[in-house]
PDB file of C-alpha atoms in Angstrom:
ATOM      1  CA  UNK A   1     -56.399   3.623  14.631  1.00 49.00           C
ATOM      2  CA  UNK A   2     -59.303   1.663  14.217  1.00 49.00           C
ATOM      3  CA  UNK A   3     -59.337   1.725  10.985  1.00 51.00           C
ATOM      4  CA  UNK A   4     -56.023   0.511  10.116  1.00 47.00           C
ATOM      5  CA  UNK A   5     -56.955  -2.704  11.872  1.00 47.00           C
ATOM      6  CA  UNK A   6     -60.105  -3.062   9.347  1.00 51.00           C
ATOM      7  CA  UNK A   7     -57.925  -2.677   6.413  1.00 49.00           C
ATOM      8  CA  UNK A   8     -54.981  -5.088   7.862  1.00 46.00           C
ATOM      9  CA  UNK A   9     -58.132  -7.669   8.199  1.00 48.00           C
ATOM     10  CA  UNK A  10     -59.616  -7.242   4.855  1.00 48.00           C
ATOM     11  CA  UNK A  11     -56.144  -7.415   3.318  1.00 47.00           C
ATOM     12  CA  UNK A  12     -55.639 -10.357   5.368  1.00 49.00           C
ATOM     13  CA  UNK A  13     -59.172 -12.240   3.712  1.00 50.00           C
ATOM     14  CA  UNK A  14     -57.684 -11.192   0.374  1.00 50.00           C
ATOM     15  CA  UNK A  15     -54.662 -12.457   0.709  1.00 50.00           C
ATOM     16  CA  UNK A  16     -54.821 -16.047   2.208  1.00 49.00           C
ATOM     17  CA  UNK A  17     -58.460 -16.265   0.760  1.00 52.00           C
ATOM     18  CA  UNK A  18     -59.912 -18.013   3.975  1.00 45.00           C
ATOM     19  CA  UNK A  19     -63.785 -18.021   3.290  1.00 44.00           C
ATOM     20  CA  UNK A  20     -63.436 -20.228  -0.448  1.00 47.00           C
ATOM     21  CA  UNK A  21     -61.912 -23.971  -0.821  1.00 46.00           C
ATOM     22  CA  UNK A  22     -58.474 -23.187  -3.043  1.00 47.00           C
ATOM     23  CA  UNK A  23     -57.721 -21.729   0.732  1.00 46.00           C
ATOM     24  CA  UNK A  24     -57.175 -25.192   1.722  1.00 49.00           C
ATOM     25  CA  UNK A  25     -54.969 -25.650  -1.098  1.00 60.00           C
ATOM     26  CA  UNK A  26     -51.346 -24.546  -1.375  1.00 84.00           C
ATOM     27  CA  UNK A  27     -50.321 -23.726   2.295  1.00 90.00           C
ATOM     28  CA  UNK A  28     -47.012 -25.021   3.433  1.00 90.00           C
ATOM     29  CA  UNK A  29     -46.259 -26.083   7.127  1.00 93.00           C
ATOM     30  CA  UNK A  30     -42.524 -26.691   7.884  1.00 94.00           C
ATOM     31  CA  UNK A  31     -41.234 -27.707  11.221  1.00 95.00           C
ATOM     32  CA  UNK A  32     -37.474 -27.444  11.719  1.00 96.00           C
ATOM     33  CA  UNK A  33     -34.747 -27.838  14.133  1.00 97.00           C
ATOM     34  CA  UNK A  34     -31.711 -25.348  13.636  1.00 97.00           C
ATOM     35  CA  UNK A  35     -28.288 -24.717  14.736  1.00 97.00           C
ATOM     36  CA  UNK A  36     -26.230 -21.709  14.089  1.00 97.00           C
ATOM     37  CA  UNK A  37     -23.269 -20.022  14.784  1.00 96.00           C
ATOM     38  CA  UNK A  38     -21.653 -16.855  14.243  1.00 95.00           C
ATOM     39  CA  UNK A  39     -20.490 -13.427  16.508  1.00 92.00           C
ATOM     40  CA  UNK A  40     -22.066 -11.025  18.735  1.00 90.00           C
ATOM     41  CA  UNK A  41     -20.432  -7.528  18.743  1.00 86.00           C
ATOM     42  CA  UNK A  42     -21.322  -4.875  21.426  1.00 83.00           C
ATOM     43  CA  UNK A  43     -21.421  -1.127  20.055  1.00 82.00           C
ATOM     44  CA  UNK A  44     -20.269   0.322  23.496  1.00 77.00           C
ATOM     45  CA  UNK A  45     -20.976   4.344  23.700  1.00 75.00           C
ATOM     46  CA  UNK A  46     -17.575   5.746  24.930  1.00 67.00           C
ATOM     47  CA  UNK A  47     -16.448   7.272  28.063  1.00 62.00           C
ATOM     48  CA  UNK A  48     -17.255  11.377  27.915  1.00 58.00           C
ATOM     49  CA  UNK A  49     -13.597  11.791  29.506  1.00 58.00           C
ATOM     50  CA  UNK A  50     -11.963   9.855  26.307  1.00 55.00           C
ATOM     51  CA  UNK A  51     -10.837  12.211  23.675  1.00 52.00           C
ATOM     52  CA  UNK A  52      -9.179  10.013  21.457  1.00 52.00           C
ATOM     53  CA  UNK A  53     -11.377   7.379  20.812  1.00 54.00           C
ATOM     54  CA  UNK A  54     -14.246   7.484  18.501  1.00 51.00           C
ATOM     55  CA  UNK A  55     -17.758   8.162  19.805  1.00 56.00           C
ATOM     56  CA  UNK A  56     -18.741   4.183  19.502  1.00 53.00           C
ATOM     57  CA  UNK A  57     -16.641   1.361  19.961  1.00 62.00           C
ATOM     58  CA  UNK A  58     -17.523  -2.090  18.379  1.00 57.00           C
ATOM     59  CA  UNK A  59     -16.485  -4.356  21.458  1.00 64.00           C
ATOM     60  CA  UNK A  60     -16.763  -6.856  22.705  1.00 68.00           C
ATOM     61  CA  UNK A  61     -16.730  -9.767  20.857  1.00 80.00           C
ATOM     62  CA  UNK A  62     -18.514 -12.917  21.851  1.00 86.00           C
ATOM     63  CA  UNK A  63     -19.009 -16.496  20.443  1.00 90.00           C
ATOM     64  CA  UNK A  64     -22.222 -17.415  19.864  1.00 93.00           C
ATOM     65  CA  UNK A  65     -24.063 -21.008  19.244  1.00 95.00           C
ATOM     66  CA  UNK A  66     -27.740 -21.051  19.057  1.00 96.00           C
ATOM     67  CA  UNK A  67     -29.820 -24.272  19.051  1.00 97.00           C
ATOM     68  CA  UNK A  68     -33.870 -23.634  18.375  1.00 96.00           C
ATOM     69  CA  UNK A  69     -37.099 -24.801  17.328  1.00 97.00           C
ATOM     70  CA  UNK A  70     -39.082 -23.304  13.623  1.00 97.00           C
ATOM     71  CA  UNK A  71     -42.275 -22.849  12.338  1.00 97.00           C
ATOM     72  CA  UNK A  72     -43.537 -21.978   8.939  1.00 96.00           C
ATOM     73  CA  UNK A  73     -46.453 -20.901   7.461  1.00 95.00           C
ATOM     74  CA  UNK A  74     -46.938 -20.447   3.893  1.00 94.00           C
ATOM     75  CA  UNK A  75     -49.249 -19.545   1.456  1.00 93.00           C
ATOM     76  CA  UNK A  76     -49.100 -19.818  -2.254  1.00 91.00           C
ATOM     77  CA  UNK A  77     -50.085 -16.486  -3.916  1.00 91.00           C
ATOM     78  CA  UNK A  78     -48.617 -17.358  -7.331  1.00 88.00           C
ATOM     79  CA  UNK A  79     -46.411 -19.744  -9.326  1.00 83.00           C
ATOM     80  CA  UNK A  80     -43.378 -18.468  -7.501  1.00 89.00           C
ATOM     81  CA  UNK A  81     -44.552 -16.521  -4.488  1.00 92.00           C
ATOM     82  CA  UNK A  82     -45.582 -17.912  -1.210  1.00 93.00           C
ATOM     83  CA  UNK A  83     -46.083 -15.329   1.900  1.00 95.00           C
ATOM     84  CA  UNK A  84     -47.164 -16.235   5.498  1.00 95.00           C
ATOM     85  CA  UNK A  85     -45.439 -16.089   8.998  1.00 95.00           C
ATOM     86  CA  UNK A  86     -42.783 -17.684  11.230  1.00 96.00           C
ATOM     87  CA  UNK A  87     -42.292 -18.536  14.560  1.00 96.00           C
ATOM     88  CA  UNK A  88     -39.421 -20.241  16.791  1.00 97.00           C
ATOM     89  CA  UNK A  89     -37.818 -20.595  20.017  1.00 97.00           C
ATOM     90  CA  UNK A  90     -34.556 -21.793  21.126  1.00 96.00           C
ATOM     91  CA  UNK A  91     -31.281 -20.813  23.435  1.00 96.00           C
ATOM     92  CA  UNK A  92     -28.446 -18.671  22.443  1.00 94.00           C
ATOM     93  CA  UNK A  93     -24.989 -19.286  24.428  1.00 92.00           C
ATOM     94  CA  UNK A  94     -22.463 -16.430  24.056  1.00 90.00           C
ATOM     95  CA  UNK A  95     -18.923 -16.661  25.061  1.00 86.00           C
ATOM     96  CA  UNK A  96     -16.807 -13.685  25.642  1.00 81.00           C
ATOM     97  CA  UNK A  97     -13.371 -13.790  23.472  1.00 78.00           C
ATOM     98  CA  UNK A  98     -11.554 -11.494  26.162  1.00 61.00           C
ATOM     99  CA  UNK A  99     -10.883  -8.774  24.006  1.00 54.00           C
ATOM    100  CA  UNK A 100      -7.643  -7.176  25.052  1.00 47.00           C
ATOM    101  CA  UNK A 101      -8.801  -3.482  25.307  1.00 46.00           C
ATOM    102  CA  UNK A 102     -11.945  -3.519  27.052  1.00 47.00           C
ATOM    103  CA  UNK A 103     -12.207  -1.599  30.408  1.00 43.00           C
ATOM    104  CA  UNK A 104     -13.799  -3.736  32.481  1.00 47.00           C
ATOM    105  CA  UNK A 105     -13.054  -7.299  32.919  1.00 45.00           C
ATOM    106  CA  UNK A 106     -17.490  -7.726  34.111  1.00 48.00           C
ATOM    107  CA  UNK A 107     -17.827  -9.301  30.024  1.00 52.00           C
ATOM    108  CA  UNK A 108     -15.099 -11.933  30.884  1.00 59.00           C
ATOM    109  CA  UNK A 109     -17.776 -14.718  30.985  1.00 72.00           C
ATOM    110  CA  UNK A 110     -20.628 -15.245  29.157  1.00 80.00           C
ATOM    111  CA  UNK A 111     -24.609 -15.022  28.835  1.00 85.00           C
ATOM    112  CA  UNK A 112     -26.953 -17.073  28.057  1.00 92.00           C
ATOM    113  CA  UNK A 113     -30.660 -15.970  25.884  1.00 93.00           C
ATOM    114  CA  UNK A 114     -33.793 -17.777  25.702  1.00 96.00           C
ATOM    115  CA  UNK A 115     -35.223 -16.347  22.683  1.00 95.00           C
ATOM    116  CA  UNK A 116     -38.476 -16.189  20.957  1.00 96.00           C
ATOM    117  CA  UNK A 117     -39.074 -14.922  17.250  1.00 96.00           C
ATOM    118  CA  UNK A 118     -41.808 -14.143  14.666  1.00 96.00           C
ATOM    119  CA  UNK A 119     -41.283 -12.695  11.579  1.00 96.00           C
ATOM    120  CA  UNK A 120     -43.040 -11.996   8.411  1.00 96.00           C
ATOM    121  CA  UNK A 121     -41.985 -14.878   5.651  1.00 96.00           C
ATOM    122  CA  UNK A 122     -41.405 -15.155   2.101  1.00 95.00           C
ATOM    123  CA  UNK A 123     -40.200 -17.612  -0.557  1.00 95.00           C
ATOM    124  CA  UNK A 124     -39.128 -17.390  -4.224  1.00 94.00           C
ATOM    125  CA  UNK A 125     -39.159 -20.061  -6.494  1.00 89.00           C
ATOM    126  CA  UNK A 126     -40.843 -21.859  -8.928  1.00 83.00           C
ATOM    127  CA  UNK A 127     -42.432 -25.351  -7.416  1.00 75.00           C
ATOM    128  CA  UNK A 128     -43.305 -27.034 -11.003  1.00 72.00           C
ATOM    129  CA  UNK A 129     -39.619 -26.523 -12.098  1.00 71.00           C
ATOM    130  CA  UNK A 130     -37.600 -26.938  -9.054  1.00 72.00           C
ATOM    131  CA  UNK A 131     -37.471 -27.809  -5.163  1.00 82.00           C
ATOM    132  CA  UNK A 132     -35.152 -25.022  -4.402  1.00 89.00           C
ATOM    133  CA  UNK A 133     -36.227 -21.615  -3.020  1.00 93.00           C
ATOM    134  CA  UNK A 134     -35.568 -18.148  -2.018  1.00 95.00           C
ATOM    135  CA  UNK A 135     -36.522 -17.608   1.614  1.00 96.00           C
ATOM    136  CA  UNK A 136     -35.893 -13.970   3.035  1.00 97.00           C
ATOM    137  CA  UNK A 137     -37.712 -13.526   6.936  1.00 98.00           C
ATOM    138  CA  UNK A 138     -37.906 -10.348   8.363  1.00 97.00           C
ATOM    139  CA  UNK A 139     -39.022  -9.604  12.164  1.00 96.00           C
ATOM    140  CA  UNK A 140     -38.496  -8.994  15.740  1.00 96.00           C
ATOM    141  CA  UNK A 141     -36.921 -11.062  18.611  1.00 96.00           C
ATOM    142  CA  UNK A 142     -37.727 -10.862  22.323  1.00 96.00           C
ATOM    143  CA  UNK A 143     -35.344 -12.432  24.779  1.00 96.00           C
ATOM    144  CA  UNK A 144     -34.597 -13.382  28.423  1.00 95.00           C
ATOM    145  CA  UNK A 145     -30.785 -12.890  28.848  1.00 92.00           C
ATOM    146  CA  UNK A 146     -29.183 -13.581  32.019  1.00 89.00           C
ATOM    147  CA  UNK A 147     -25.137 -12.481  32.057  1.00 83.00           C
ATOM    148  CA  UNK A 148     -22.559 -14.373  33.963  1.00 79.00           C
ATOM    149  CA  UNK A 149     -19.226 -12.953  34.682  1.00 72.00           C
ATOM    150  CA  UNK A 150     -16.363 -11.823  37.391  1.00 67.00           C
ATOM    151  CA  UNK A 151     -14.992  -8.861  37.635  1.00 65.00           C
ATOM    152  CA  UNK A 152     -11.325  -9.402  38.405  1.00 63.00           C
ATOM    153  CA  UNK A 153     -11.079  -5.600  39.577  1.00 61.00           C
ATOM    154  CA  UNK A 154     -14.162  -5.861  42.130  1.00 60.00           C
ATOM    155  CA  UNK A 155     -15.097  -2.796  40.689  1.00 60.00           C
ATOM    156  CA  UNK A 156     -18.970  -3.734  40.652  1.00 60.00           C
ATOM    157  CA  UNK A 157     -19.428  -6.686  43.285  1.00 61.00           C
ATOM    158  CA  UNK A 158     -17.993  -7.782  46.533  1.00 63.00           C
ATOM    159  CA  UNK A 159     -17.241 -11.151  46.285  1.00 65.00           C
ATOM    160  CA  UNK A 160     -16.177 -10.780  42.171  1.00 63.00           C
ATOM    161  CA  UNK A 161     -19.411 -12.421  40.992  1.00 72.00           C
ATOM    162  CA  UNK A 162     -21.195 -11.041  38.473  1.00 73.00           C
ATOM    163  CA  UNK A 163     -24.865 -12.069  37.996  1.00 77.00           C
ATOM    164  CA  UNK A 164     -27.539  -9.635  35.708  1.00 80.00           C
ATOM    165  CA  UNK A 165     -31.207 -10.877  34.212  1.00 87.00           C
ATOM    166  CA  UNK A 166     -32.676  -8.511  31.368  1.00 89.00           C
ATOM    167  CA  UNK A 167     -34.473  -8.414  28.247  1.00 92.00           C
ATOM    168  CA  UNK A 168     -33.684  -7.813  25.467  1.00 94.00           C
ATOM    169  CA  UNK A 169     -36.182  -7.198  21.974  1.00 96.00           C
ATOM    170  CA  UNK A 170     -34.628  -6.147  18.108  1.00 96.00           C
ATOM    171  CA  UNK A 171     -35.470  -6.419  14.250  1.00 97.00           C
ATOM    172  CA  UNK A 172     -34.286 -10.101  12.951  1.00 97.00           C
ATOM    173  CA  UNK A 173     -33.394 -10.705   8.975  1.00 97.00           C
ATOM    174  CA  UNK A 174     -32.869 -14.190   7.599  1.00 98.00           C
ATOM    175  CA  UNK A 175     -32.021 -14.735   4.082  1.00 97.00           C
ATOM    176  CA  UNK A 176     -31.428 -18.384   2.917  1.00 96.00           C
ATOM    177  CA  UNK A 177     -31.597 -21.348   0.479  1.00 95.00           C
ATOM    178  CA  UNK A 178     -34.354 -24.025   1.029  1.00 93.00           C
ATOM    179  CA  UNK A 179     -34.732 -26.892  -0.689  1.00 92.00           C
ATOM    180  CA  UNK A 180     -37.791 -29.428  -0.392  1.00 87.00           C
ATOM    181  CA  UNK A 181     -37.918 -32.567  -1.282  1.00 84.00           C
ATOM    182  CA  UNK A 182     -40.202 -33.717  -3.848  1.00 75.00           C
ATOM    183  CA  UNK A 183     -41.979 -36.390  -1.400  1.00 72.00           C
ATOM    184  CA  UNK A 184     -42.199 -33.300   1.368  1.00 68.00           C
ATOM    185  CA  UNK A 185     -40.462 -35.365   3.663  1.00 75.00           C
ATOM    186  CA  UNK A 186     -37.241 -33.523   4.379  1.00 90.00           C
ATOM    187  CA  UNK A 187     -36.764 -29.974   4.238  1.00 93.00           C
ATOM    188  CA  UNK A 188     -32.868 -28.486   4.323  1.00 95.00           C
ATOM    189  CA  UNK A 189     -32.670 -24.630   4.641  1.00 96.00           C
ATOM    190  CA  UNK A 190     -29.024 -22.753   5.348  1.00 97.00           C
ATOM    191  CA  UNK A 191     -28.532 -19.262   5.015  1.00 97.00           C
ATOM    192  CA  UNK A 192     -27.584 -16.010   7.043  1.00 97.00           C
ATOM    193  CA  UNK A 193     -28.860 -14.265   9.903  1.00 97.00           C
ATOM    194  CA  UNK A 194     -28.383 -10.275  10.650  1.00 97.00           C
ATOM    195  CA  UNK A 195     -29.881  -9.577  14.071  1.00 96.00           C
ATOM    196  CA  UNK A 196     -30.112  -6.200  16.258  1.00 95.00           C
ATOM    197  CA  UNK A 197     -30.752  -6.155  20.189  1.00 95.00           C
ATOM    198  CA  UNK A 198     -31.647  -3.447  22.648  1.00 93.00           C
ATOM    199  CA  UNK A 199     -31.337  -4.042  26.176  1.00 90.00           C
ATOM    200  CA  UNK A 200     -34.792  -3.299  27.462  1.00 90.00           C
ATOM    201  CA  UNK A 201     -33.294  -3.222  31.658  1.00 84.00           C
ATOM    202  CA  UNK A 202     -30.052  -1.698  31.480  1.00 80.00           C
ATOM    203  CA  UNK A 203     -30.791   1.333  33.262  1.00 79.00           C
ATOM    204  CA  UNK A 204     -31.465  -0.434  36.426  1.00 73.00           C
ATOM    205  CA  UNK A 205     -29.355  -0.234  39.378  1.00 63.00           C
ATOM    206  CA  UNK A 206     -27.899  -4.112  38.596  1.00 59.00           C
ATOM    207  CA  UNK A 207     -26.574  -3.531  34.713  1.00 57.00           C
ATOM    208  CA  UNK A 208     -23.356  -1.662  35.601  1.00 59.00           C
ATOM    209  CA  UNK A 209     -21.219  -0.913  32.487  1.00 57.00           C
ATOM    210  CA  UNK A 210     -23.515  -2.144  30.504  1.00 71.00           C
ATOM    211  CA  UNK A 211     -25.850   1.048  30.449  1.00 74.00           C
ATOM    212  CA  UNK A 212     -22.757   1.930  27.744  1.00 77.00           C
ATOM    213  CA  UNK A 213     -23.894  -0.276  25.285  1.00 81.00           C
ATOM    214  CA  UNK A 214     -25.770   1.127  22.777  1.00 85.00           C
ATOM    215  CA  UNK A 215     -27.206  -2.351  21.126  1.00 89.00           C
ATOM    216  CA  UNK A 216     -26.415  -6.163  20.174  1.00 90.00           C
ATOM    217  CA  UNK A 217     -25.050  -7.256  16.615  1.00 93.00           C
ATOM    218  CA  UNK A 218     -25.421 -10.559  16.080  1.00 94.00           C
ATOM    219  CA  UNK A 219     -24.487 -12.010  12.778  1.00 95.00           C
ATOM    220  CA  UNK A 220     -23.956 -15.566  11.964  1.00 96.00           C
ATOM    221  CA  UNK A 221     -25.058 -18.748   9.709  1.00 98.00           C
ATOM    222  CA  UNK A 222     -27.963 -20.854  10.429  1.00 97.00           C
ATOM    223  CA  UNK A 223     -28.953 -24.415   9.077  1.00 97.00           C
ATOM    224  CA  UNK A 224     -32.439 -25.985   9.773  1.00 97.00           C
ATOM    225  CA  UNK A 225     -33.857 -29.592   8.958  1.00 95.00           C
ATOM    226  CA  UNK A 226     -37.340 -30.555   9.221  1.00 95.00           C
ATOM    227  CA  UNK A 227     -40.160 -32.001   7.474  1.00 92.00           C
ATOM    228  CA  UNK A 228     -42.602 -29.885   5.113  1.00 90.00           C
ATOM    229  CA  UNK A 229     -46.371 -30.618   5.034  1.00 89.00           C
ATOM    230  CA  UNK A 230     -48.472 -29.381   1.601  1.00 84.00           C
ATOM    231  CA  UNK A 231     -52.131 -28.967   2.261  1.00 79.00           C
TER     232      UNK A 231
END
């Protein structure tokens, strides 16, 4: 194992070429605020005892608005390639659309996710003939997710209340326009958002239905404004 940690470093040296002076040349910092919106689909496992519905159900459907913080890093590698890393932060509120064959009424509310993200970053485009780029992110989310809801049944509380705190962690993939401005003072990037979640808690003793769903879809559109520094 150690080994593959030597050869992540070296390729690391190579690539952002830290120990010469061009490496102070060419990197990109862009700080953003984003909002997006789109829907959040449970993949629910079906009941054993149902023999005529399929193995997985897509439901249900919630509303989702997300409001968050970004950070890029970027490195030029060549003419139209820049590589390097991003991070953000923000809160996801999901609203459940009361879909009308769902079981349980316990998703007839809504749940809120503080969310963190880093992902692996890259950008396509030629900076000598244009301001406009390719950006494509790929990595993994980790969120604190607490679910609100009441069970009209009382099948799973006394008093109808539902409360339940998890985690939740799943691959991210952004793919989007940017475009910089030529004085690096405004940066404008929209594009769309495919992510995955796994609920890291639901086998405890407070997730009730919920140890059903499989994962999380979310998929949605995202638009982020901020200012771009060139070094």
């Amino acid at each position: 194992m150690k080994k593959y940690f030597i050869i992540v470093f070296f390729l690391f040296l190579i690539i952002f070429n830290i120990n010469s002076e061009e490496s102070k040349k060419d990197i990109f910092h862009n700080f953003s605020g984003a909002i997006a919106t789109g829907f959040n689909i449970s993949f629910v496992e079906k009941d054993p005892s149902d023999h005529y519905s399929p193995k997985v159900l897509a439901y249900p459907l919630f509303y989702e608005m997300i409001f968050k913080f970004d950070y890029l890093f970027l490195k030029t590698i060549n003419s139209t390639y820049k590589v390097g890393f991003g991070l953000s932060i923000g809160d996801s509120i999901n609203i459940a659309l009361y879909p009308p064959y769902f079981v349980s009424s316990v998703y007839n509310g809504f749940y809120n996710r503080v969310e963190q993200k880093i992902t692996f970053a890259n950008m396509f485009g030629n900076e000598a003939n244009s301001s406009n780029y390719l950006l494509m992110e790929i990595g993994l989310t980790f969120s604190l997710v607490n679910f609100f809801g009441y069970d009209t049944y009382y099948q799973y509380s006394d008093d109808g209340f539902i409360y339940y705190t998890t985690l939740f962690t799943g691959p991210y993939l952004f793919i989007g326009s940017t475009i910089i401005s030529k004085s690096k003072k405004l940066t404008n990037i929209v594009g769309g958002f495919l992510e995955f979640n796994f609920d890291l808690g639901k086998f405890s003793k407070a997730s009730f239905v919920k140890q059903n769903v499989l994962f999380y879809m979310s998929i949605g559109v995202e638009y982020r404004i901020g200012h771009t520094i060139k070094q």
